[in-house]
CSV table of C-alpha atoms and ligand atoms in Angstrom, one decimal:
chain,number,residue,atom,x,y,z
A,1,UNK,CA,43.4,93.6,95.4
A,2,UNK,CA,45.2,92.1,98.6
A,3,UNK,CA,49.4,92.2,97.9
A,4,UNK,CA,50.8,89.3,99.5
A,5,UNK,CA,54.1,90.6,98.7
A,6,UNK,CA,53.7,93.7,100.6
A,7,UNK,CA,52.2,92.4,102.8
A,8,UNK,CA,54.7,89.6,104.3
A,9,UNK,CA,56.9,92.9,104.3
A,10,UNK,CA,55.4,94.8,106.4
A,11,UNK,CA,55.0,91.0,109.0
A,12,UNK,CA,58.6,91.1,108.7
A,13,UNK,CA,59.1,94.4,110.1
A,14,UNK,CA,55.9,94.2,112.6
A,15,UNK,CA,57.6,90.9,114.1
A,16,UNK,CA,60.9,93.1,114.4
A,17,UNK,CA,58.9,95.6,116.3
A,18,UNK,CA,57.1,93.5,119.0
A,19,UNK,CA,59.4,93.4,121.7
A,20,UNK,CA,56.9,95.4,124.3
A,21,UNK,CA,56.9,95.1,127.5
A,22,UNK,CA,54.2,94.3,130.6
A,23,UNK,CA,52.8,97.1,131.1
A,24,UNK,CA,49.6,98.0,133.5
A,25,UNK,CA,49.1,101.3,131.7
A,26,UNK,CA,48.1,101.3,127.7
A,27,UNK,CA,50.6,101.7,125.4
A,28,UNK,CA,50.0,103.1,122.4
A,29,UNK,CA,51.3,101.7,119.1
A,30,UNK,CA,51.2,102.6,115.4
A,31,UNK,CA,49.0,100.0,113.8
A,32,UNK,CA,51.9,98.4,111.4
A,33,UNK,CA,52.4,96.3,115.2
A,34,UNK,CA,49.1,94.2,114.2
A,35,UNK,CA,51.3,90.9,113.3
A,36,UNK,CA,50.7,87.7,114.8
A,37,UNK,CA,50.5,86.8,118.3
A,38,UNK,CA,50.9,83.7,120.0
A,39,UNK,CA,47.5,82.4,122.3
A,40,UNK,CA,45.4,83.0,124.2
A,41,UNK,CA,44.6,86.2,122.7
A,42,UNK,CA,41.8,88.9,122.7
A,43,UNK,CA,41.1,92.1,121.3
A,44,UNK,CA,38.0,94.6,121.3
A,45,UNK,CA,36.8,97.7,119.9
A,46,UNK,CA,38.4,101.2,121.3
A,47,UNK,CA,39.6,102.3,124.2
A,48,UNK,CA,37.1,100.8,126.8
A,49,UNK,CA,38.1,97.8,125.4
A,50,UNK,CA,41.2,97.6,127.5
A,51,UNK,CA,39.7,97.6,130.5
A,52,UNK,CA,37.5,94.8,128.8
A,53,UNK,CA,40.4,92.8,128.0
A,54,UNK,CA,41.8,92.7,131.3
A,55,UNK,CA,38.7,90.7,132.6
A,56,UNK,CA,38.8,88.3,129.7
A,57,UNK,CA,42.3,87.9,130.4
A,58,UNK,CA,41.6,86.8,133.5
A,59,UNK,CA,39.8,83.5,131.9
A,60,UNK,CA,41.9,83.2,129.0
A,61,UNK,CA,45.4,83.2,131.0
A,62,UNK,CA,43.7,80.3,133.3
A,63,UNK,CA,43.3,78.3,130.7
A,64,UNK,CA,39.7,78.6,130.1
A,65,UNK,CA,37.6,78.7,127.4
A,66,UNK,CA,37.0,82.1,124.5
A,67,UNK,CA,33.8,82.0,125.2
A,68,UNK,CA,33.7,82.5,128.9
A,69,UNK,CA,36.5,85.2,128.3
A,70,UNK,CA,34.1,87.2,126.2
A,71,UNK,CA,30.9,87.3,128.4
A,72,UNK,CA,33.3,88.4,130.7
A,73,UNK,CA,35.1,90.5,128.9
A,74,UNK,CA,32.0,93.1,127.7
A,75,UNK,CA,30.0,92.8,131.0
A,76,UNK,CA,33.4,95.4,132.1
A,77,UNK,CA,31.7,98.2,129.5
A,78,UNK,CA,28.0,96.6,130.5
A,79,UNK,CA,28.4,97.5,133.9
A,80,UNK,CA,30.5,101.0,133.3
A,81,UNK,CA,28.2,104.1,134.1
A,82,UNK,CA,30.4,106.0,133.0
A,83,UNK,CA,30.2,104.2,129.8
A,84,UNK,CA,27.4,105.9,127.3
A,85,UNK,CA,27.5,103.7,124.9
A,86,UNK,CA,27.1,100.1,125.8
A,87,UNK,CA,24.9,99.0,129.1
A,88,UNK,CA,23.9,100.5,132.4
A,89,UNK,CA,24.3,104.3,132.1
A,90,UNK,CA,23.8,103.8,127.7
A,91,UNK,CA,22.2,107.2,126.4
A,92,UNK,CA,18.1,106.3,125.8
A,93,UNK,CA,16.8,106.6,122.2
A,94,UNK,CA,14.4,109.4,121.4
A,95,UNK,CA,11.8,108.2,123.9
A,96,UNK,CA,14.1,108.3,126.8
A,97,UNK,CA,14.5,104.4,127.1
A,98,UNK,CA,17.5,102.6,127.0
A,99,UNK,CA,17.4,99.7,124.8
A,100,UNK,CA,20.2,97.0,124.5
A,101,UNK,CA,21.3,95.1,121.1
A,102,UNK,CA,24.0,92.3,122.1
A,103,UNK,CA,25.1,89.2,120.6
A,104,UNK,CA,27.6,85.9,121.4
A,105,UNK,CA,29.2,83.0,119.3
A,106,UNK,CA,31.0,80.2,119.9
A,107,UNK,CA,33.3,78.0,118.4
A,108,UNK,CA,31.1,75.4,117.1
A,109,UNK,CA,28.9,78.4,115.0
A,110,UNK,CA,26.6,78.5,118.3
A,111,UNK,CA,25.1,81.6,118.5
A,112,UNK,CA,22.5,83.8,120.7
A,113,UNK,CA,21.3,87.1,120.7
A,114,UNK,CA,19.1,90.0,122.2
A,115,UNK,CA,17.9,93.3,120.9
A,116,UNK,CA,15.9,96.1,122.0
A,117,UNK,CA,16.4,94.8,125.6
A,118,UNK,CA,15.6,97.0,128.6
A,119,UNK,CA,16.0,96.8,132.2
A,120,UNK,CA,19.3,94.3,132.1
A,121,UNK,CA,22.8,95.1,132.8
A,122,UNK,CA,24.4,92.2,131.1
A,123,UNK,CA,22.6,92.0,127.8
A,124,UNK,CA,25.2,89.7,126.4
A,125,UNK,CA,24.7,87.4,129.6
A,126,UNK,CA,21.0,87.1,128.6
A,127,UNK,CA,22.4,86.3,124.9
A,128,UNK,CA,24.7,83.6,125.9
A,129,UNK,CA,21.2,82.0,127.8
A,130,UNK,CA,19.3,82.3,124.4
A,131,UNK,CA,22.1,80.5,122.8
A,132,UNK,CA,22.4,77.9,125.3
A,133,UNK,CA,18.7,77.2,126.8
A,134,UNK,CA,16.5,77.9,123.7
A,135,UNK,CA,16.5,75.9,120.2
A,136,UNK,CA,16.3,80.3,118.8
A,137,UNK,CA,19.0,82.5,118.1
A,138,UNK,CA,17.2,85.8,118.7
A,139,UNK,CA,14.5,87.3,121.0
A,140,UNK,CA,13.7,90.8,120.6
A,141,UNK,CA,11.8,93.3,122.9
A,142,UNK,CA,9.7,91.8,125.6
A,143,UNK,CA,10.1,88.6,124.6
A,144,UNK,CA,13.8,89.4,125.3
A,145,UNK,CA,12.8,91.1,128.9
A,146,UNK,CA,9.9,88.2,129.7
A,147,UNK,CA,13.3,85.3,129.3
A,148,UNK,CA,15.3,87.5,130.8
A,149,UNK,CA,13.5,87.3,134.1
A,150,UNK,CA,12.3,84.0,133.4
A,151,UNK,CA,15.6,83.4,134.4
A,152,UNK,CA,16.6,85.1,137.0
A,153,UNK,CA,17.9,88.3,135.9
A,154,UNK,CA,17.7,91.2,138.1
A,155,UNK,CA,15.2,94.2,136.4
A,156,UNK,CA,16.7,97.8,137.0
A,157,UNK,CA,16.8,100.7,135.9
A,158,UNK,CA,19.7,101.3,132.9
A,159,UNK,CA,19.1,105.4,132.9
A,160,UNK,CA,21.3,107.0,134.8
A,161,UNK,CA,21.0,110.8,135.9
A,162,UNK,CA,23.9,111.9,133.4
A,163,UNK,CA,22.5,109.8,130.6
A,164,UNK,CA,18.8,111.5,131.4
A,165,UNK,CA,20.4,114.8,131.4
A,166,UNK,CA,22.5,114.3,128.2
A,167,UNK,CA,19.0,113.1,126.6
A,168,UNK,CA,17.0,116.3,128.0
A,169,UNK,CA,19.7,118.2,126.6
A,170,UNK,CA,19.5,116.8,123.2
A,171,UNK,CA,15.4,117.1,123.5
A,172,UNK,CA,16.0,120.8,123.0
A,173,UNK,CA,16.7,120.4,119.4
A,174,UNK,CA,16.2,117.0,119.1
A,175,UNK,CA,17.5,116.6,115.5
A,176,UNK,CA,16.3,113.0,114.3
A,177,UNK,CA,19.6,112.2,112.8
A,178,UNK,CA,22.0,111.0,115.1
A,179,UNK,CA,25.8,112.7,115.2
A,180,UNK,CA,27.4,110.0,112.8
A,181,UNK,CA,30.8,110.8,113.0
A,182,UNK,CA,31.3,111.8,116.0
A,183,UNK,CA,34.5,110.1,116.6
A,184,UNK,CA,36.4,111.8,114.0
A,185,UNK,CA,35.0,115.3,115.7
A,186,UNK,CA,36.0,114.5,118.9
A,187,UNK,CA,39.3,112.7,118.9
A,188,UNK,CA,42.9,114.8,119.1
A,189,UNK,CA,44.0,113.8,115.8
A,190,UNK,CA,47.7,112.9,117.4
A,191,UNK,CA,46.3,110.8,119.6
A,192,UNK,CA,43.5,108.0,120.1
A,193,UNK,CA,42.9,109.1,123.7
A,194,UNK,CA,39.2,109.8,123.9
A,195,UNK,CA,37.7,112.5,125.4
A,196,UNK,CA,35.6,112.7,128.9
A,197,UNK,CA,31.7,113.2,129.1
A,198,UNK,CA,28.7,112.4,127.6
A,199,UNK,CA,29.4,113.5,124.2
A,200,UNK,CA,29.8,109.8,122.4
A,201,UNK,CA,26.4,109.1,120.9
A,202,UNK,CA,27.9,105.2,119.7
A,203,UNK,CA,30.4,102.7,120.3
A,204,UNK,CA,30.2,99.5,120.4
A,205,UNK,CA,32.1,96.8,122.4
A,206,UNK,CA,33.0,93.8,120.0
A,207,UNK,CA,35.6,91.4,121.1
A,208,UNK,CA,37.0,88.5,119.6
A,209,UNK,CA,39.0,86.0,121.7
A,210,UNK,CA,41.3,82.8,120.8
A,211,UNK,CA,42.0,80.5,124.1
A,212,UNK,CA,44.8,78.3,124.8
A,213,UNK,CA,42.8,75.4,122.7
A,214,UNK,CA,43.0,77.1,119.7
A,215,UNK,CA,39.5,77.8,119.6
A,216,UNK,CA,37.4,81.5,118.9
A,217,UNK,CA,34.3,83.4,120.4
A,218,UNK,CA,32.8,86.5,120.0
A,219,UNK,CA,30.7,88.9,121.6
A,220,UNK,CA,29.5,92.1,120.6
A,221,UNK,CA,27.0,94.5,123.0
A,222,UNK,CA,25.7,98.5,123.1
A,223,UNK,CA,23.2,100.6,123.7
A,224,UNK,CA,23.2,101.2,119.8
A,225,UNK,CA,22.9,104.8,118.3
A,226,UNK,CA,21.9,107.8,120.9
A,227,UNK,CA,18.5,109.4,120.4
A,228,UNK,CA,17.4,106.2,118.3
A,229,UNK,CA,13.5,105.7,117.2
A,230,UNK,CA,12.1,103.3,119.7
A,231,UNK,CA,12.7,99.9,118.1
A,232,UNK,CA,15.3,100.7,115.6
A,233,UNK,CA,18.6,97.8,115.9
A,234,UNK,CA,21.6,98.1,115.1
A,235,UNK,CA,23.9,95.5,113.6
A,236,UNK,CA,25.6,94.6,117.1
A,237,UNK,CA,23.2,92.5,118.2
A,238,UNK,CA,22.9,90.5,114.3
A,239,UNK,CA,24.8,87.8,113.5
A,240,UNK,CA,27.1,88.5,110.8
A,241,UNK,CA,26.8,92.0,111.0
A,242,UNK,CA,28.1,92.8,114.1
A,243,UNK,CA,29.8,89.4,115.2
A,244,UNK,CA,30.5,86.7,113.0
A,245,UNK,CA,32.8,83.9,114.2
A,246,UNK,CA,34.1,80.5,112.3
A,247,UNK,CA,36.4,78.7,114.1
A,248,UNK,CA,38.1,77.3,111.0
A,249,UNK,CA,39.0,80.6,109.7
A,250,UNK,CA,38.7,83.8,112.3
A,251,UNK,CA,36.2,86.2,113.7
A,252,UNK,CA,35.5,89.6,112.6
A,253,UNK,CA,32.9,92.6,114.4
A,254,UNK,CA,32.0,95.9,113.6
A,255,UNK,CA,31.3,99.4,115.4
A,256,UNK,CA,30.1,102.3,114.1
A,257,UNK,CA,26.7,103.2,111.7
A,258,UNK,CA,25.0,99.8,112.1
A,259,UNK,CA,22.8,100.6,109.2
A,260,UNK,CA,25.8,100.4,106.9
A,261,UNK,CA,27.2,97.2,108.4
A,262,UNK,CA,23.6,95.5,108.0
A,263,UNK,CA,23.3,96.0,104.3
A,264,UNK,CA,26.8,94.5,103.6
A,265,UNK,CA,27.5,91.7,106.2
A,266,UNK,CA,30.1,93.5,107.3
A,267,UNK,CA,31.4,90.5,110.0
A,268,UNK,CA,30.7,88.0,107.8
A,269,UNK,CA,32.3,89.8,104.6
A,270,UNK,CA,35.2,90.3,106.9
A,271,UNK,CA,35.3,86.4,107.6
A,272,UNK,CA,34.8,85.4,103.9
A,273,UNK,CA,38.0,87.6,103.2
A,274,UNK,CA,40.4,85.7,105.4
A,275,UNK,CA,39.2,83.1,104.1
A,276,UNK,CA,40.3,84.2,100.5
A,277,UNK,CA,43.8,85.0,101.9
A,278,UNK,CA,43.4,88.6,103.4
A,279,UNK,CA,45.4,89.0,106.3
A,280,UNK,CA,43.1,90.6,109.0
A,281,UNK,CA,43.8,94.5,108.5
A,282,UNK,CA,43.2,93.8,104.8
A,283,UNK,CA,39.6,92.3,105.2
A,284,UNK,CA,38.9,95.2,107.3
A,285,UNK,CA,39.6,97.4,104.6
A,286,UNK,CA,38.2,95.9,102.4
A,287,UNK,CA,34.7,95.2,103.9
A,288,UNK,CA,35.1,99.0,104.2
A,289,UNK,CA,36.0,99.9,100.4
A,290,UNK,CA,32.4,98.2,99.8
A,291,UNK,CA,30.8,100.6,102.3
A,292,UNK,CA,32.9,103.6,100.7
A,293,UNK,CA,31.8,102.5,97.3
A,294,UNK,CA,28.4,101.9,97.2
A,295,UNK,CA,27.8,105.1,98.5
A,296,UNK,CA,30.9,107.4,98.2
A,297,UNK,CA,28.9,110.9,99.4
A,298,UNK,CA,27.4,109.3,102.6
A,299,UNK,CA,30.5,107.3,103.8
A,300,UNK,CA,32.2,110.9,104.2
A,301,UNK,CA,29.8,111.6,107.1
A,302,UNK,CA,29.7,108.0,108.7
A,303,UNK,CA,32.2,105.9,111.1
A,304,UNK,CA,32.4,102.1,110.6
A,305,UNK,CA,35.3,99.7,111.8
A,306,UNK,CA,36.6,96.7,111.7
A,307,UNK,CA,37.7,94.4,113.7
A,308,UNK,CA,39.5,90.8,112.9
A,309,UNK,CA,41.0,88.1,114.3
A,310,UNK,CA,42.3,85.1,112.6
A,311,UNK,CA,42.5,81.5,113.7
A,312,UNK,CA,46.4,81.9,113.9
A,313,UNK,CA,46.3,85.2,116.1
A,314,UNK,CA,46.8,87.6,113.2
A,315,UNK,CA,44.6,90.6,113.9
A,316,UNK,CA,44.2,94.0,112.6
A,317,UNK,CA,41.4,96.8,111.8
A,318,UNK,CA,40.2,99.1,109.7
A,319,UNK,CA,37.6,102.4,109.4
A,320,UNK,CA,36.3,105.1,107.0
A,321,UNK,CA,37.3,107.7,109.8
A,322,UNK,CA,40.3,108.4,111.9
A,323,UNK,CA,39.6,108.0,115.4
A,324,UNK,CA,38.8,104.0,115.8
A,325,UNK,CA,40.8,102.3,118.3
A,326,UNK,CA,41.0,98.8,119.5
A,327,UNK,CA,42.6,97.2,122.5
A,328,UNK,CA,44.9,93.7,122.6
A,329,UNK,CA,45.7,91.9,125.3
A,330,UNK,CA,48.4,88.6,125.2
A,331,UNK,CA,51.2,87.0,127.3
A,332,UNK,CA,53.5,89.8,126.3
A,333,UNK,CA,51.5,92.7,127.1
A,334,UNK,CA,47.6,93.1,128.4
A,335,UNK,CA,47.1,96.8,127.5
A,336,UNK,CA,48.0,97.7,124.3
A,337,UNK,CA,46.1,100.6,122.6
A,338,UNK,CA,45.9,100.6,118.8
A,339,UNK,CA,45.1,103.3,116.3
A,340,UNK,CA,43.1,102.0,113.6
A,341,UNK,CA,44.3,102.5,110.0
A,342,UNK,CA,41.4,104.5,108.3
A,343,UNK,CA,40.2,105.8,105.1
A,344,UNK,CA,39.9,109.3,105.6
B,1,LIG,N1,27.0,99.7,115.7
B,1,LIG,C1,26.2,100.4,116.7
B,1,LIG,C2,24.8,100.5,116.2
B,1,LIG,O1,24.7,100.8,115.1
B,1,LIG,C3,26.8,101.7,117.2
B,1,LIG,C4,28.3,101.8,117.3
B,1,LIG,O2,29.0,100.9,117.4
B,1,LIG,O3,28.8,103.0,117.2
B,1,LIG,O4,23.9,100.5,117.0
């Protein structure tokens, strides 16, 4: 159970350690940093997520609205060849095709949301549209592609050579199961600096924002697990999996095995928590004790985080495996780098 006694402790001592400075470069900070932060506010999954930030910044520090901050925030990563993992340049599934899983919510419990999208950069873009021109909340496939281009979204090809390669490469064994904890294998263990090249078969982007207002978004968008079977989705792209967002309370999202996040809710769990009373970092972790105890032998081989934000700018994470990062950006300092606290 969630100690409130230890836990305004260790806000005490966080508060006493905040004084960090503007900085253009990330800093990196132990995790105990995650008190609360004054608005406008946003924070994403890992280290991409900086990057991310900066762009949602941009909106947020204007003044405008969470929402627009988040669009903007993930089309960084969206856009990113270099990024594997979420958008253009995203490593194909097992057929060679890139597919996109993305979602978006709003403050009012608006939502929109795409999966198995091909050909488009900015899935998230084309989730906002679903949200905001449809009466649905999802459109999968080529229903997804056909509205896409319905509305004037530019068809291209998301494959890039390195991403082809990477795939070709794999073909050689081709071994159906994806590399599940990949993070934990290729992460210095001092460090949550991630390592160059193609080898990151997932990570998600999920960001949560909280504007000037007072009000929360959330958007979450990947190219899902590498070497996928054609048509498999992840949790990014389902609300209250991947993204879940109540303006009342906080948001939550999720990176790592979408499979396991699915089957408990994992956003939404996270959501329900704060509103018990967890702070952030102690929904995380527990939305993740659920994972870890329905199915103790498995959760050894699998990442999944965490991500929270509450309605007062209180935020924190958690994972089952060392290696999850996520980026914060505020008034004080737009590139702080934070280790996630983890089981293992
Ligand atoms: N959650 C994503 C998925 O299952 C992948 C990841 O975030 O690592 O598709």
């Amino acid at each position: 159970m969630f100690d409130r006694r230890k836990f305004i402790k260790s806000s005490a001592i966080s508060a006493s350690l905040l004084a960090i400075g503007k900085s253009s470069i990330a800093n990196i900070i132990p995790a105990p940093l995650a008190a609360p932060a004054a608005k406008p506010l946003v924070i994403s999954t890992w280290d991409f997520g900086i990057a991310a930030n900066h762009a949602a910044w941009g909106v947020l520090s204007a003044g405008g609205r969470a929402l627009d901050a988040v669009e903007k925030g993930v089309q960084v990563p969206e856009s990113d060849v270099k990024n594997q993992s979420v958008g253009l340049g995203g490593l194909p599934d097992r057929d060679g095709i890139v597919t996109l899983d993305a979602c978006i919510m709003d403050e009012e419990g608006n939502c929109g949301s795409v999966a198995g999208l091909e050909h488009i950069e900015h899935a998230i873009s084309v989730a906002r549209m679903v949200m905001e021109k449809t009466p649905h909340v999802m459109l999968v496939g080529d229903g997804a592609l056909q509205f896409a281009l319905e509305n004037g979204f530019k068809k291209i090809n998301l494959l890039t050579p390195e991403s082809e390669k990477a795939w070709k490469e794999w073909l050689k064994t081709a071994k159906y199961a994806p590399v599940m904890n990949i993070e934990n294998k290729l992460y210095d263990k001092a460090s949550p600096t991630r390592l160059p090249g193609n080898q990151y078969n997932h990570d998600t982007i999920g960001m949560l924002a909280l504007d000037a207002k007072g009000n929360l978004s959330g958007a979450c968008t990947t190219s899902g697990m590498a070497y996928k079977l054609h048509g498999r989705v992840g949790d990014s792209p389902i609300i209250g999996a991947g993204l879940y967002i109540d303006n009342e309370i906080g948001g939550a999202t999720s990176t790592g095995v979408g499979e396991e996040v699915i089957r408990n809710v994992g956003s939404f769990l996270v959501v329900e928590l704060m509103r018990q009373g967890y702070p952030p970092e102690e929904a995380c972790k527990e939305a993740v004790m659920r994972i870890i105890k329905k199915k103790p032998a498995k959760a050894k081989e699998i990442q999944v985080g965490f991500l929270a934000l509450s309605k007062k700018g209180q935020y924190g994470a958690y994972a089952i495996q060392k290696g999850f990062s996520y980026a914060v950006c505020n008034e004080e300092n737009q590139s702080l780098l934070i280790p996630g606290k983890s089981y293992y």
